PDB file of C-alpha atoms in Angstrom:
ATOM      1  CA  MET U   1     117.592  97.553 181.166  1.00  0.00           C
ATOM      2  CA  LYS U   2     116.021 100.224 179.069  1.00  0.00           C
ATOM      3  CA  THR U   3     115.564 102.589 182.283  1.00  0.00           C
ATOM      4  CA  SER U   4     119.349 101.895 183.289  1.00  0.00           C
ATOM      5  CA  ILE U   5     120.702 102.761 179.754  1.00  0.00           C
ATOM      6  CA  LEU U   6     118.724 105.753 179.761  1.00  0.00           C
ATOM      7  CA  TYR U   7     119.882 107.036 183.191  1.00  0.00           C
ATOM      8  CA  ILE U   8     123.381 106.342 182.250  1.00  0.00           C
ATOM      9  CA  PHE U   9     123.013 108.346 179.220  1.00  0.00           C
ATOM     10  CA  LEU U  10     121.595 111.188 181.345  1.00  0.00           C
ATOM     11  CA  LEU U  11     124.426 110.972 183.776  1.00  0.00           C
ATOM     12  CA  SER U  12     126.947 111.299 180.648  1.00  0.00           C
ATOM     13  CA  VAL U  13     125.195 114.275 179.311  1.00  0.00           C
ATOM     14  CA  LEU U  14     125.611 115.995 182.701  1.00  0.00           C
ATOM     15  CA  TYR U  15     129.078 115.116 183.077  1.00  0.00           C
ATOM     16  CA  ALA U  16     130.336 116.163 179.494  1.00  0.00           C
ATOM     17  CA  CYS U  17     128.439 119.580 179.965  1.00  0.00           C
ATOM     18  CA  ASP U  18     131.076 120.365 182.507  1.00  0.00           C
ATOM     19  CA  SER U  19     133.969 120.279 180.064  1.00  0.00           C
ATOM     20  CA  HIS U  20     131.806 120.729 176.838  1.00  0.00           C
ATOM     21  CA  SER U  21     132.248 124.524 176.556  1.00  0.00           C
ATOM     22  CA  LEU U  22     136.057 124.360 177.160  1.00  0.00           C
ATOM     23  CA  LEU U  23     136.615 122.766 173.739  1.00  0.00           C
ATOM     24  CA  PRO U  24     136.564 124.497 170.186  1.00  0.00           C
ATOM     25  CA  PRO U  25     133.066 124.220 168.525  1.00  0.00           C
ATOM     26  CA  LYS U  26     134.239 121.474 165.983  1.00  0.00           C
ATOM     27  CA  GLN U  27     135.408 119.425 168.881  1.00  0.00           C
ATOM     28  CA  GLN U  28     132.323 119.903 170.825  1.00  0.00           C
ATOM     29  CA  LEU U  29     130.490 118.984 167.801  1.00  0.00           C
ATOM     30  CA  ASP U  30     132.682 115.767 167.354  1.00  0.00           C
ATOM     31  CA  GLN U  31     131.808 114.698 171.040  1.00  0.00           C
ATOM     32  CA  GLN U  32     128.285 115.234 170.720  1.00  0.00           C
ATOM     33  CA  ILE U  33     128.393 112.918 167.806  1.00  0.00           C
ATOM     34  CA  ALA U  34     130.716 110.288 169.406  1.00  0.00           C
ATOM     35  CA  GLN U  35     127.850 110.584 172.368  1.00  0.00           C
ATOM     36  CA  LEU U  36     125.199 109.843 170.002  1.00  0.00           C
ATOM     37  CA  ASN U  37     126.966 106.874 168.560  1.00  0.00           C
ATOM     38  CA  ASP U  38     127.754 105.306 171.879  1.00  0.00           C
ATOM     39  CA  TYR U  39     124.192 105.084 172.616  1.00  0.00           C
ATOM     40  CA  SER U  40     122.823 103.600 169.366  1.00  0.00           C
ATOM     41  CA  LEU U  41     120.091 101.902 171.156  1.00  0.00           C
ATOM     42  CA  LEU U  42     118.557 105.190 172.375  1.00  0.00           C
ATOM     43  CA  SER U  43     115.442 106.375 170.749  1.00  0.00           C
ATOM     44  CA  GLY U  44     112.470 108.816 171.329  1.00  0.00           C
ATOM     45  CA  PRO U  45     112.301 112.302 173.010  1.00  0.00           C
ATOM     46  CA  LEU U  46     115.931 111.940 174.381  1.00  0.00           C
ATOM     47  CA  ASN U  47     117.134 110.796 171.114  1.00  0.00           C
ATOM     48  CA  ASP U  48     115.373 113.490 169.288  1.00  0.00           C
ATOM     49  CA  GLN U  49     116.541 116.166 171.889  1.00  0.00           C
ATOM     50  CA  LEU U  50     120.275 114.909 171.066  1.00  0.00           C
ATOM     51  CA  CYS U  51     119.816 114.927 167.574  1.00  0.00           C
ATOM     52  CA  GLU U  52     118.529 118.347 167.557  1.00  0.00           C
ATOM     53  CA  GLU U  53     121.185 120.044 169.673  1.00  0.00           C
ATOM     54  CA  ILE U  54     123.683 118.302 167.373  1.00  0.00           C
ATOM     55  CA  GLU U  55     122.193 119.698 164.126  1.00  0.00           C
ATOM     56  CA  THR U  56     121.843 123.302 165.712  1.00  0.00           C
ATOM     57  CA  HIS U  57     125.518 123.096 166.899  1.00  0.00           C
ATOM     58  CA  ALA U  58     126.606 122.426 163.410  1.00  0.00           C
ATOM     59  CA  GLN U  59     124.405 125.378 161.970  1.00  0.00           C
ATOM     60  CA  GLU U  60     125.912 127.671 164.548  1.00  0.00           C
ATOM     61  CA  ILE U  61     129.468 126.897 163.190  1.00  0.00           C
ATOM     62  CA  GLY U  62     128.614 127.913 159.879  1.00  0.00           C
ATOM     63  CA  ASN U  63     130.340 125.573 157.523  1.00  0.00           C
ATOM     64  CA  ASP U  64     127.861 124.023 154.719  1.00  0.00           C
ATOM     65  CA  SER U  65     129.686 120.848 153.993  1.00  0.00           C
ATOM     66  CA  LEU U  66     130.107 120.269 157.874  1.00  0.00           C
ATOM     67  CA  LEU U  67     126.322 120.880 158.371  1.00  0.00           C
ATOM     68  CA  LEU U  68     125.488 118.427 155.487  1.00  0.00           C
ATOM     69  CA  ALA U  69     127.609 115.596 156.888  1.00  0.00           C
ATOM     70  CA  THR U  70     126.047 115.814 160.300  1.00  0.00           C
ATOM     71  CA  ARG U  71     122.661 115.921 158.834  1.00  0.00           C
ATOM     72  CA  GLN U  72     123.946 112.889 156.988  1.00  0.00           C
ATOM     73  CA  ILE U  73     124.804 111.284 160.329  1.00  0.00           C
ATOM     74  CA  ILE U  74     121.494 111.888 161.923  1.00  0.00           C
ATOM     75  CA  TYR U  75     119.729 110.946 158.806  1.00  0.00           C
ATOM     76  CA  THR U  76     121.277 107.323 158.863  1.00  0.00           C
ATOM     77  CA  ARG U  77     120.304 107.080 162.360  1.00  0.00           C
ATOM     78  CA  TYR U  78     116.812 107.887 161.746  1.00  0.00           C
ATOM     79  CA  CYS U  79     116.540 105.402 159.164  1.00  0.00           C
ATOM     80  CA  ARG U  80     118.206 102.751 161.081  1.00  0.00           C
ATOM     81  CA  LEU U  81     115.523 103.249 163.827  1.00  0.00           C
ATOM     82  CA  GLN U  82     112.767 103.019 161.052  1.00  0.00           C
ATOM     83  CA  ASP U  83     111.389 106.537 161.713  1.00  0.00           C
ATOM     84  CA  THR U  84     110.185 107.896 158.626  1.00  0.00           C
ATOM     85  CA  ALA U  85     108.842 110.860 159.724  1.00  0.00           C
ATOM     86  CA  HIS U  86     112.117 112.570 161.034  1.00  0.00           C
ATOM     87  CA  ALA U  87     114.165 110.832 158.383  1.00  0.00           C
ATOM     88  CA  ARG U  88     111.967 112.881 155.702  1.00  0.00           C
ATOM     89  CA  MET U  89     112.291 115.976 157.535  1.00  0.00           C
ATOM     90  CA  LEU U  90     116.032 115.576 157.605  1.00  0.00           C
ATOM     91  CA  LEU U  91     116.405 114.692 153.949  1.00  0.00           C
ATOM     92  CA  ASP U  92     114.115 117.793 153.084  1.00  0.00           C
ATOM     93  CA  ARG U  93     116.531 119.999 154.862  1.00  0.00           C
ATOM     94  CA  MET U  94     119.723 118.310 153.231  1.00  0.00           C
ATOM     95  CA  LYS U  95     118.738 118.321 149.695  1.00  0.00           C
ATOM     96  CA  PRO U  96     119.338 122.112 149.124  1.00  0.00           C
ATOM     97  CA  TYR U  97     123.118 121.791 150.150  1.00  0.00           C
ATOM     98  CA  ALA U  98     123.209 118.208 148.216  1.00  0.00           C
ATOM     99  CA  ILE U  99     122.008 119.633 145.134  1.00  0.00           C
ATOM    100  CA  ARG U 100     124.126 122.893 145.078  1.00  0.00           C
ATOM    101  CA  ILE U 101     127.164 120.768 145.930  1.00  0.00           C
ATOM    102  CA  LYS U 102     126.476 117.652 143.823  1.00  0.00           C
ATOM    103  CA  ASP U 103     126.588 115.489 147.018  1.00  0.00           C
ATOM    104  CA  LYS U 104     127.348 111.572 146.230  1.00  0.00           C
ATOM    105  CA  HIS U 105     124.525 110.921 148.699  1.00  0.00           C
ATOM    106  CA  LEU U 106     121.757 112.303 146.755  1.00  0.00           C
ATOM    107  CA  LEU U 107     120.858 109.394 145.088  1.00  0.00           C
ATOM    108  CA  MET U 108     121.144 106.989 147.785  1.00  0.00           C
ATOM    109  CA  ASN U 109     119.492 108.883 150.510  1.00  0.00           C
ATOM    110  CA  HIS U 110     116.329 108.965 148.276  1.00  0.00           C
ATOM    111  CA  LEU U 111     116.891 105.119 147.789  1.00  0.00           C
ATOM    112  CA  ARG U 112     117.185 104.592 151.417  1.00  0.00           C
ATOM    113  CA  MET U 113     113.676 106.025 151.922  1.00  0.00           C
ATOM    114  CA  ALA U 114     112.368 103.810 149.134  1.00  0.00           C
ATOM    115  CA  PHE U 115     113.911 100.673 151.186  1.00  0.00           C
ATOM    116  CA  LEU U 116     113.001 102.088 154.553  1.00  0.00           C
ATOM    117  CA  HIS U 117     109.079 102.085 153.597  1.00  0.00           C
ATOM    118  CA  ALA U 118     109.690  98.713 151.813  1.00  0.00           C
ATOM    119  CA  GLN U 119     110.924  97.328 155.191  1.00  0.00           C
ATOM    120  CA  ILE U 120     107.937  98.398 156.988  1.00  0.00           C
ATOM    121  CA  ARG U 121     105.504  97.261 154.323  1.00  0.00           C
ATOM    122  CA  GLN U 122     104.503 100.525 152.756  1.00  0.00           C
ATOM    123  CA  PRO U 123     104.464  99.517 149.071  1.00  0.00           C
ATOM    124  CA  ALA U 124     102.701 102.791 147.683  1.00  0.00           C
ATOM    125  CA  GLU U 125     105.375 104.929 149.636  1.00  0.00           C
ATOM    126  CA  CYS U 126     108.232 102.715 148.551  1.00  0.00           C
ATOM    127  CA  GLU U 127     107.205 103.351 144.922  1.00  0.00           C
ATOM    128  CA  ARG U 128     106.982 107.086 145.375  1.00  0.00           C
ATOM    129  CA  TRP U 129     110.419 107.351 146.791  1.00  0.00           C
ATOM    130  CA  ILE U 130     111.852 105.301 143.952  1.00  0.00           C
ATOM    131  CA  ASN U 131     110.252 107.685 141.653  1.00  0.00           C
ATOM    132  CA  GLU U 132     111.638 110.396 143.341  1.00  0.00           C
ATOM    133  CA  ALA U 133     115.033 108.673 143.513  1.00  0.00           C
ATOM    134  CA  ARG U 134     114.724 108.888 139.788  1.00  0.00           C
ATOM    135  CA  LYS U 135     115.497 112.401 139.251  1.00  0.00           C
ATOM    136  CA  TYR U 136     119.298 111.672 140.730  1.00  0.00           C
ATOM    137  CA  ALA U 137     119.533 108.284 138.986  1.00  0.00           C
ATOM    138  CA  TYR U 138     122.278 110.190 136.405  1.00  0.00           C
ATOM    139  CA  ILE U 139     124.445 109.825 139.444  1.00  0.00           C
ATOM    140  CA  ASN U 140     124.658 106.035 139.420  1.00  0.00           C
ATOM    141  CA  PRO U 141     122.086 104.521 137.343  1.00  0.00           C
ATOM    142  CA  GLN U 142     123.147 100.858 137.731  1.00  0.00           C
ATOM    143  CA  ASN U 143     122.731 101.523 141.547  1.00  0.00           C
ATOM    144  CA  TRP U 144     119.414 103.177 141.107  1.00  0.00           C
ATOM    145  CA  TYR U 145     118.204 100.150 138.954  1.00  0.00           C
ATOM    146  CA  ILE U 146     119.541  97.447 141.777  1.00  0.00           C
ATOM    147  CA  THR U 147     118.313  99.110 144.508  1.00  0.00           C
ATOM    148  CA  ALA U 148     114.849 100.140 143.079  1.00  0.00           C
ATOM    149  CA  ALA U 149     114.614  96.225 142.472  1.00  0.00           C
ATOM    150  CA  SER U 150     115.707  94.984 145.746  1.00  0.00           C
ATOM    151  CA  ALA U 151     113.266  97.533 147.499  1.00  0.00           C
ATOM    152  CA  CYS U 152     110.412  96.444 145.303  1.00  0.00           C
ATOM    153  CA  LEU U 153     111.131  92.753 145.955  1.00  0.00           C
ATOM    154  CA  GLU U 154     111.286  93.459 149.686  1.00  0.00           C
ATOM    155  CA  CYS U 155     107.465  94.935 149.745  1.00  0.00           C
ATOM    156  CA  GLY U 156     105.947  92.326 147.158  1.00  0.00           C
ATOM    157  CA  LEU U 157     105.993  94.628 144.079  1.00  0.00           C
ATOM    158  CA  TYR U 158     107.093  91.791 142.170  1.00  0.00           C
ATOM    159  CA  PRO U 159     106.320  93.105 138.659  1.00  0.00           C
ATOM    160  CA  GLN U 160     108.126  96.406 139.094  1.00  0.00           C
ATOM    161  CA  ALA U 161     111.123  94.248 140.622  1.00  0.00           C
ATOM    162  CA  LEU U 162     111.277  92.601 137.319  1.00  0.00           C
ATOM    163  CA  ILE U 163     111.521  95.399 135.239  1.00  0.00           C
ATOM    164  CA  TYR U 164     114.021  97.215 137.383  1.00  0.00           C
ATOM    165  CA  ALA U 165     116.340  93.861 137.626  1.00  0.00           C
ATOM    166  CA  ASP U 166     115.890  93.544 133.872  1.00  0.00           C
ATOM    167  CA  SER U 167     117.242  97.202 133.222  1.00  0.00           C
ATOM    168  CA  ALA U 168     120.003  96.431 135.632  1.00  0.00           C
ATOM    169  CA  LEU U 169     121.166  92.978 133.976  1.00  0.00           C
ATOM    170  CA  VAL U 170     121.267  95.216 130.241  1.00  0.00           C
ATOM    171  CA  ASN U 171     124.039  97.023 131.851  1.00  0.00           C
ATOM    172  CA  LEU U 172     126.023  94.342 132.995  1.00  0.00           C
ATOM    173  CA  LYS U 173     129.069  93.450 131.027  1.00  0.00           C
ATOM    174  CA  TYR U 174     129.487  89.998 131.742  1.00  0.00           C
ATOM    175  CA  LYS U 175     127.460  86.924 133.017  1.00  0.00           C
ATOM    176  CA  VAL U 176     127.709  86.409 136.721  1.00  0.00           C
ATOM    177  CA  ILE U 177     125.480  85.745 139.546  1.00  0.00           C
ATOM    178  CA  SER U 178     124.889  89.060 140.951  1.00  0.00           C
ATOM    179  CA  SER U 179     122.227  91.236 142.857  1.00  0.00           C
ATOM    180  CA  PRO U 180     119.907  91.647 139.699  1.00  0.00           C
ATOM    181  CA  HIS U 181     119.939  87.993 138.672  1.00  0.00           C
ATOM    182  CA  LEU U 182     118.836  86.988 142.561  1.00  0.00           C
ATOM    183  CA  VAL U 183     116.371  89.535 142.299  1.00  0.00           C
ATOM    184  CA  LYS U 184     114.862  88.278 138.939  1.00  0.00           C
ATOM    185  CA  ALA U 185     114.949  84.951 140.396  1.00  0.00           C
ATOM    186  CA  ILE U 186     113.210  85.563 143.401  1.00  0.00           C
ATOM    187  CA  ALA U 187     110.542  87.813 141.985  1.00  0.00           C
ATOM    188  CA  LEU U 188     109.875  84.781 139.057  1.00  0.00           C
ATOM    189  CA  SER U 189     109.707  82.464 141.962  1.00  0.00           C
ATOM    190  CA  ARG U 190     107.242  84.480 144.011  1.00  0.00           C
ATOM    191  CA  THR U 191     105.148  84.736 140.768  1.00  0.00           C
ATOM    192  CA  GLY U 192     104.981  81.061 140.241  1.00  0.00           C
ATOM    193  CA  LYS U 193     107.540  80.788 137.390  1.00  0.00           C
ATOM    194  CA  THR U 194     109.890  78.568 139.237  1.00  0.00           C
ATOM    195  CA  ALA U 195     111.507  76.817 136.349  1.00  0.00           C
ATOM    196  CA  GLU U 196     112.258  80.164 134.764  1.00  0.00           C
ATOM    197  CA  ALA U 197     113.576  81.383 137.995  1.00  0.00           C
ATOM    198  CA  GLU U 198     116.183  78.505 138.387  1.00  0.00           C
ATOM    199  CA  GLU U 199     117.660  79.478 134.886  1.00  0.00           C
ATOM    200  CA  TRP U 200     118.619  82.831 136.658  1.00  0.00           C
ATOM    201  CA  THR U 201     120.732  81.020 139.660  1.00  0.00           C
ATOM    202  CA  GLN U 202     122.698  78.753 137.288  1.00  0.00           C
TER     203      GLN U 202
END
């Protein structure tokens, strides 16, 4: 099945090349991104090659906002593939542009790296990326607390999860069962405080 997917992908690339150069640069880029989205299961060298071509094309167009948006698409893809090495490289390349134009994704991209390392059970790296994200927490402090709490919970950092959940709860304006309530309840339960955990789910 995997072989047939790669074969179809290669055929589509060859077919696209015939008409690709006839399109304006932005449309060529859109076509490449659409092709990347069509092959969501593609990974490994072929995926890396296509991502590299797309990024190079965006650079050649010379529009910083477009380049940042393109890198965001590729970064999200590598996060979904749990490819931490490529995701980190993309984040490093995005950061100068993102800081300059105050990009709204700046905080979430760092938190996404924390959550990615949490999912593959690398607690030290998860915590490091939470601390990296702290620099941009001013963009949305509540989002930072909630996501940091969830990432810590995901990789078993229960004391830290409780601290971040408590910070998020302080900023809630009304009592309602929400993400920080649930994170706190689960963290308490997993540290043996079952009775206290139940209070946070009522």
